[in-house]
Short mmCIF file of C-alpha atoms in Angstrom, two decimals:
data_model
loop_
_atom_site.label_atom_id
_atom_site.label_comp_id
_atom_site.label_asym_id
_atom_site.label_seq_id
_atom_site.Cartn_x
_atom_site.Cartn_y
_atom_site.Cartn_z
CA UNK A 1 52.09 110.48 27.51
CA UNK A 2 54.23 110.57 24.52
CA UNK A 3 56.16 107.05 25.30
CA UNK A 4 52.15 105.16 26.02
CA UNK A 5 50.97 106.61 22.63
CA UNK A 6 53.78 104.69 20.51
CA UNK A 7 53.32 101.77 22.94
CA UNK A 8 49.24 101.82 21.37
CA UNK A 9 50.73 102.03 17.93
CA UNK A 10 53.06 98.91 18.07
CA UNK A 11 50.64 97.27 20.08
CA UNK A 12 48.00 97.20 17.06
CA UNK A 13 50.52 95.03 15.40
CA UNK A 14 50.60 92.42 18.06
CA UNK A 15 54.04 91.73 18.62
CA UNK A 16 54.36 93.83 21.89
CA UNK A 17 52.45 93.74 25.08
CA UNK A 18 52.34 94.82 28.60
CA UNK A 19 55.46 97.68 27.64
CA UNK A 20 56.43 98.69 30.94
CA UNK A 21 55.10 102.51 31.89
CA UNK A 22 58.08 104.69 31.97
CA UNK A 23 56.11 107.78 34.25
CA UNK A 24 54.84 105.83 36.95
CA UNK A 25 54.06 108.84 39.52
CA UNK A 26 54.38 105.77 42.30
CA UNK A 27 58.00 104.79 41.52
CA UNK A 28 60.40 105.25 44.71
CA UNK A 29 62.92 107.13 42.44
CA UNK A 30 60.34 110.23 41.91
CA UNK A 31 59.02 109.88 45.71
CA UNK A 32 62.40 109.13 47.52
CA UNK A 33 64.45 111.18 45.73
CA UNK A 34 63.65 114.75 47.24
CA UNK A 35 65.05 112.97 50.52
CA UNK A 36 68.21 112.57 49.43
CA UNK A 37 70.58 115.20 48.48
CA UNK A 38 70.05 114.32 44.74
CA UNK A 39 71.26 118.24 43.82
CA UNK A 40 75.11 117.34 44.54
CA UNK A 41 75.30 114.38 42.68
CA UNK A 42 74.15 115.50 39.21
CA UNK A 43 74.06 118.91 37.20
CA UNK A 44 71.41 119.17 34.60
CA UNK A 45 71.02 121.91 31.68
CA UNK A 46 69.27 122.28 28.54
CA UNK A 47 69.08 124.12 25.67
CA UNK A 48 67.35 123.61 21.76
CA UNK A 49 65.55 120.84 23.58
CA UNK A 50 68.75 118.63 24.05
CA UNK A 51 69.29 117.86 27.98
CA UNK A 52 72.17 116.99 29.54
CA UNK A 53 72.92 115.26 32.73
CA UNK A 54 76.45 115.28 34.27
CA UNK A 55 77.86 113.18 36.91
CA UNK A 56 78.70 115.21 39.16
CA UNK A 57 80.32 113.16 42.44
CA UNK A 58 84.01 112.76 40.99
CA UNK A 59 85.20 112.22 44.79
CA UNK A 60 83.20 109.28 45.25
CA UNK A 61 84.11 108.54 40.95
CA UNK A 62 80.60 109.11 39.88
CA UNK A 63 79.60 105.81 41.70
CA UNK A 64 76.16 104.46 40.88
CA UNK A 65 74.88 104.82 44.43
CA UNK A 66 71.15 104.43 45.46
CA UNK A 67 70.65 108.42 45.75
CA UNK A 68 72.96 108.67 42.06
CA UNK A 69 70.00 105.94 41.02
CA UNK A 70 67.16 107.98 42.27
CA UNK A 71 68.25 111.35 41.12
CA UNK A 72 69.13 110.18 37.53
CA UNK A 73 65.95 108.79 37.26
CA UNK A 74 64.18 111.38 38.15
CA UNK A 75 66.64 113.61 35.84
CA UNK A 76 65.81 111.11 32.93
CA UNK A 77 62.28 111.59 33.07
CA UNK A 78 61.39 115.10 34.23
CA UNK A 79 59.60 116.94 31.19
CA UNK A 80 60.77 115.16 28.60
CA UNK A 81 57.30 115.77 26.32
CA UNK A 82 59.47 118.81 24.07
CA UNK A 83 62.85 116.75 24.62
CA UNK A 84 64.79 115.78 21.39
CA UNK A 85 67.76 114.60 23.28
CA UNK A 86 69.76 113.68 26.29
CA UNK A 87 73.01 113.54 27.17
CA UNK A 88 75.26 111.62 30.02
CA UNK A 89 78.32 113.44 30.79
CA UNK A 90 80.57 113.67 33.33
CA UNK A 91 83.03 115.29 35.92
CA UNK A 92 86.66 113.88 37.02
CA UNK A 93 88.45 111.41 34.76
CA UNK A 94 85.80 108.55 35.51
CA UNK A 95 82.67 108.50 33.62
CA UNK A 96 81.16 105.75 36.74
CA UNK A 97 82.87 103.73 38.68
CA UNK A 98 79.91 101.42 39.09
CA UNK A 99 78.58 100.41 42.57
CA UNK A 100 79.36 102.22 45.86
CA UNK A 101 80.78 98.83 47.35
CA UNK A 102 80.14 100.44 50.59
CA UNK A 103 76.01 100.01 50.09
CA UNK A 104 77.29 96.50 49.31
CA UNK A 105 78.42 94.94 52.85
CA UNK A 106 76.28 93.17 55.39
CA UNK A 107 76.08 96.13 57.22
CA UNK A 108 73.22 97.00 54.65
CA UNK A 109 71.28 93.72 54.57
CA UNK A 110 70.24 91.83 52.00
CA UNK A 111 67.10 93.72 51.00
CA UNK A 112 68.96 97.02 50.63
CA UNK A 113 71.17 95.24 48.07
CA UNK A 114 67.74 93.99 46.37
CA UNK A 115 66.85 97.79 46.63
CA UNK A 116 70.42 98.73 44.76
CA UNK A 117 70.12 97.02 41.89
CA UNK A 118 66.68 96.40 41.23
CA UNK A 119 66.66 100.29 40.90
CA UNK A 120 70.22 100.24 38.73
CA UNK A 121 68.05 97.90 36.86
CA UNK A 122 65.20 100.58 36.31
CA UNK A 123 67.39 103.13 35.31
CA UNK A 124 68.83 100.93 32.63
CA UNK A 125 65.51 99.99 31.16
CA UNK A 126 64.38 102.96 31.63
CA UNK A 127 66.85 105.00 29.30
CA UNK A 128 65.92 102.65 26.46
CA UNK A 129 62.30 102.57 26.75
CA UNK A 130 62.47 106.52 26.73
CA UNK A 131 61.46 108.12 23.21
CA UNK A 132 64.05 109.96 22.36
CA UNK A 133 67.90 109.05 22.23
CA UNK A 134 70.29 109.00 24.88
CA UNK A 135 74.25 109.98 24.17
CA UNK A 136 76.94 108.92 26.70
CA UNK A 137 79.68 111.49 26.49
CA UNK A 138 82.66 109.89 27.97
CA UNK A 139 86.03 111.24 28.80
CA UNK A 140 87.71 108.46 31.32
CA UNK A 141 87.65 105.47 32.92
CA UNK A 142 84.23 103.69 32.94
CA UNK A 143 83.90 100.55 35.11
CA UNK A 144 81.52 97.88 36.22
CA UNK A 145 77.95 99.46 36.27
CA UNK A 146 79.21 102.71 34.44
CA UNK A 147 80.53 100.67 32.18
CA UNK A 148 76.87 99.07 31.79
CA UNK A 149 75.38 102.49 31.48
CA UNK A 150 77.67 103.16 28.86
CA UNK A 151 76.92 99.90 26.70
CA UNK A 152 72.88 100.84 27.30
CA UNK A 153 72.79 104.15 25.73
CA UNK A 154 71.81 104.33 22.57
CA UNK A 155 74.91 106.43 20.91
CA UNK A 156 78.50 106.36 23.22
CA UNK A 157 80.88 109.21 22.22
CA UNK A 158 84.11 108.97 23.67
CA UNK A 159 87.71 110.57 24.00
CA UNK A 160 90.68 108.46 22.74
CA UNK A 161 91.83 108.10 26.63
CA UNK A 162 88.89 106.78 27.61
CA UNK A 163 89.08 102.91 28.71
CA UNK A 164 86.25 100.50 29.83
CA UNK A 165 86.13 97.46 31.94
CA UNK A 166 83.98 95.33 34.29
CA UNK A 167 86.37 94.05 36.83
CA UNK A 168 84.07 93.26 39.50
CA UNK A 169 85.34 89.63 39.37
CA UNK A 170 88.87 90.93 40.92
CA UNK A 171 86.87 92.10 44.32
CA UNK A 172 84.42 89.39 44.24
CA UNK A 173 81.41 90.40 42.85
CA UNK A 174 80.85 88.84 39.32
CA UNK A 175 79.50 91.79 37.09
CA UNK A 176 76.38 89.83 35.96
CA UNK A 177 74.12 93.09 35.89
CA UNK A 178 76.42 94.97 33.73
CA UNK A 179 76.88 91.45 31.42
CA UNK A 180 73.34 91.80 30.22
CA UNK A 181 74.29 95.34 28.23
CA UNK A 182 77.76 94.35 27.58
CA UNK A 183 76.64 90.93 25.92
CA UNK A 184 74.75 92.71 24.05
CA UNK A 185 76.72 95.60 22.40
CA UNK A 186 79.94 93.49 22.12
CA UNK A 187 80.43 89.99 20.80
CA UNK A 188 80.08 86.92 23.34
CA UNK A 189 84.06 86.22 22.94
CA UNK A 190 84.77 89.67 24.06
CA UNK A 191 82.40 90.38 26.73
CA UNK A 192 83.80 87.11 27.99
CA UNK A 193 87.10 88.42 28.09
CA UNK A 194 86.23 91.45 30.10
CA UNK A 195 84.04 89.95 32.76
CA UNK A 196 86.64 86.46 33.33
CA UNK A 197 89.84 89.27 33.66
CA UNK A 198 88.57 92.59 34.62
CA UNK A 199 91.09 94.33 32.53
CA UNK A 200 90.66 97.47 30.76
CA UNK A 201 89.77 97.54 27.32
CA UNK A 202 90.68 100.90 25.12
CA UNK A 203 88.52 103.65 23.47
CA UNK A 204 89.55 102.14 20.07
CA UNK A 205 89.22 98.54 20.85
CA UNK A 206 85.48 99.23 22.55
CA UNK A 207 84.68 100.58 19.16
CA UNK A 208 86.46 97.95 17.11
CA UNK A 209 83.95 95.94 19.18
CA UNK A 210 80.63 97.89 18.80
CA UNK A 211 80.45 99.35 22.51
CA UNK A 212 80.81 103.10 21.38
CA UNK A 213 79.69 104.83 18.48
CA UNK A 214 82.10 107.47 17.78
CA UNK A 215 85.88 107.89 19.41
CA UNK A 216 87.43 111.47 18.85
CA UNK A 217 90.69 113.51 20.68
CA UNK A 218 89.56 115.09 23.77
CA UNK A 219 88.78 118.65 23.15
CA UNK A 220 86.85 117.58 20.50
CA UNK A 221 84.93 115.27 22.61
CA UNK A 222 81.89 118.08 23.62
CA UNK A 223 81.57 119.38 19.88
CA UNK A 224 81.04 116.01 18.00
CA UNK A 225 78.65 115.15 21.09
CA UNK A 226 76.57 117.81 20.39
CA UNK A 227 77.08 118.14 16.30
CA UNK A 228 75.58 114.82 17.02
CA UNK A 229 72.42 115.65 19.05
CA UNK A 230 71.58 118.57 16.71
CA UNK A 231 71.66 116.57 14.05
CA UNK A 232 68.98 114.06 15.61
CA UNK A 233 67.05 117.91 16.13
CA UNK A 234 67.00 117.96 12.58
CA UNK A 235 64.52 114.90 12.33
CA UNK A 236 61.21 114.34 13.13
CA UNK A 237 60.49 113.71 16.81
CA UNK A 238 57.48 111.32 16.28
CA UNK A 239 59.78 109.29 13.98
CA UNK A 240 62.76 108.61 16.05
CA UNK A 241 60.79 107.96 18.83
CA UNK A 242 58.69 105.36 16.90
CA UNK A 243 61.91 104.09 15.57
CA UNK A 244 63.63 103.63 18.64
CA UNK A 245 60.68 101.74 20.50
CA UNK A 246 60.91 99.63 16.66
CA UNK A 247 64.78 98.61 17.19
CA UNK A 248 64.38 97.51 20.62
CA UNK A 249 61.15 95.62 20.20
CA UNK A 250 62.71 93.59 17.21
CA UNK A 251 65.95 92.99 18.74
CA UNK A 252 63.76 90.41 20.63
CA UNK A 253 62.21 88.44 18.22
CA UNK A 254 62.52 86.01 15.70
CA UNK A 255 64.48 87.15 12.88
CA UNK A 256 60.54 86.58 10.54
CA UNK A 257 58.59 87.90 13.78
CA UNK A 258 60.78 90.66 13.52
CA UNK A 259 60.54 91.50 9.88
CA UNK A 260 57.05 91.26 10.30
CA UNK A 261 56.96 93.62 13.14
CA UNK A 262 59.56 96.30 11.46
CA UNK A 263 56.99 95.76 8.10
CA UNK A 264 53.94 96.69 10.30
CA UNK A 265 55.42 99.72 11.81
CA UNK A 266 56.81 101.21 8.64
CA UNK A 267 52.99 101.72 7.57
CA UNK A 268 52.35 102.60 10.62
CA UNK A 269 55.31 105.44 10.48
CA UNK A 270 54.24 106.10 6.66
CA UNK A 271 50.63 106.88 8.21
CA UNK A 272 51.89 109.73 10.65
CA UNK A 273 51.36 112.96 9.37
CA UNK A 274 55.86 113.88 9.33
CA UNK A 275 55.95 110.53 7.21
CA UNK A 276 54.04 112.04 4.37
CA UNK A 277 55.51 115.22 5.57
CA UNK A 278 59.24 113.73 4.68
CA UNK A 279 58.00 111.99 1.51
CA UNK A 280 56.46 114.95 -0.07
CA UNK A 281 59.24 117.39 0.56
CA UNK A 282 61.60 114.62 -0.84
CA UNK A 283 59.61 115.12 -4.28
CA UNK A 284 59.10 118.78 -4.07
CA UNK A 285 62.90 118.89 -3.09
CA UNK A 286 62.10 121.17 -0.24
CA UNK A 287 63.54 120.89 3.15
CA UNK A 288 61.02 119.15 5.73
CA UNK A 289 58.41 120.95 7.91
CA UNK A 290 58.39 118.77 10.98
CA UNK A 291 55.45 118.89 13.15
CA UNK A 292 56.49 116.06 15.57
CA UNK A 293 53.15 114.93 16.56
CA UNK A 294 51.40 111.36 16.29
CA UNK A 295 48.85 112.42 14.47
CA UNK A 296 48.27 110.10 11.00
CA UNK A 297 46.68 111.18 8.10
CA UNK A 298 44.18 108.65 7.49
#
């Protein structure tokens, strides 16, 4: 598949191994999840190759539930071969309130909290590891989990009354699952902050602090989201997808393992056939002709 092709190409360099297989036809979330009633919880449409997915539970606030898990996994990696883009939306005035604390009580039993979030934990990885990017278009309140599936998209857009907050700590439950994205889109002092108190922070201060991309009045909210995505259209496929695997893998290393990784794959990216493809047409001063494919020149 698409994903396992860039996966050979950084491989050659020999900073990444055993990348986890995003399509895995055995994975409970693509078995399990025509048991559940997956079709309530989420709406999906798509159009000019840009997919969204929408939250669609706003009595039970969008929580991450197991059958939420299962059916956005299976939403995030249905077809995606001719996808540019997807986006995260929402109904109701929460984005996610995290966990349905009702999975959460001994009622359940200890493995069906392993079973919770090790699969909360899939879906995270998961929208990373895809190829192409992931938007989270956010109009509300976005707690807890949410607010770690927020802080692990790649781009956040979000409406000046949205607010975002991990206050797990207040019922009990440290949010040390939704600590690993938020320590690393925010700065340690601030992530800190939010995890010790619980409190709220604002639209503006989450972008002060690097959690969203983009914060913009609400009825503008849909329109920037998607001026966004088509603009990511506008690119070459087999380059963004190559870059985003790139960002991620370096993030990891070494600040000189990573240099020498990012080196490696820029020949790599000037050997596909759209990296000549953008070079030439920069010199002829003619718009791109994108053909999105691995294929390399030489």
């Amino acid at each position: 598949m698409f994903t396992s092709r860039f996966c050979r190409i950084l491989r050659l360099t020999g900073q990444i191994k055993n990348q986890r297989h995003i399509f895995l036809s055995s994975s409970p979330f693509v078995s399990s999840a025509n048991a559940t009633n997956t079709e309530l919880l989420t709406k999906v449409t798509q159009q000019d190759g840009i997919r969204t997915i929408c939250l669609d539970n706003p009595k039970k606030r969008n929580a991450l539930s197991l059958a939420m898990l299962e059916s956005l996994y299976c939403d995030l990696t249905r077809d995606v071969d001719d996808l540019r883009v997807i986006i995260l939306s929402h109904t109701g005035p929460v984005f996610s309130a995290g966990h349905d604390l009702k999975e959460l009580t001994t009622k359940d039993g200890r493995a069906h909290h392993q079973e919770v979030f090790y699969r909360c934990t899939d879906v995270m990885m998961l929208i990373q590891d895809l190829p192409v990017p992931v938007i989270a278009q956010v109009n509300g309140l976005a707690t807890a989990a949410g607010c770690q599936l927020v802080a692990t998209c790649d781009i956040a857009v979000v409406s000046d009354k949205s607010q975002f907050a991990t206050p797990g700590v207040n019922v009990g439950l440290f949010c040390s699952t939704p600590a690993v994205a938020l320590g690393r889109a925010v700065p340690r002092k601030v992530a800190m902050e939010m995890l010790f108190t619980g409190h709220p922070i604002s639209a503006r201060d989450a972008l002060l602090h690097g959690l969203v991309s983009k914060v913009v009045p609400e009825e503008e909210l849909e329109q920037e989201t998607m001026k966004m995505a088509y603009r990511i259209c506008e690119t070459s496929r087999s380059v963004v997808a190559l870059g985003k695997a790139t960002f991620y893998a370096q993030m990891n290393l070494e600040r000189k393992q990573a240099y020498r990784l990012a080196g490696k794959v820029m020949i790599d990216n000037l050997a596909l056939y759209d990296g000549q493809e953008g070079v030439k047409s920069f010199a002829e001063k003619r718009k791109p002709i994108w053909s999105h494919s691995t294929k390399t020149v030489h």
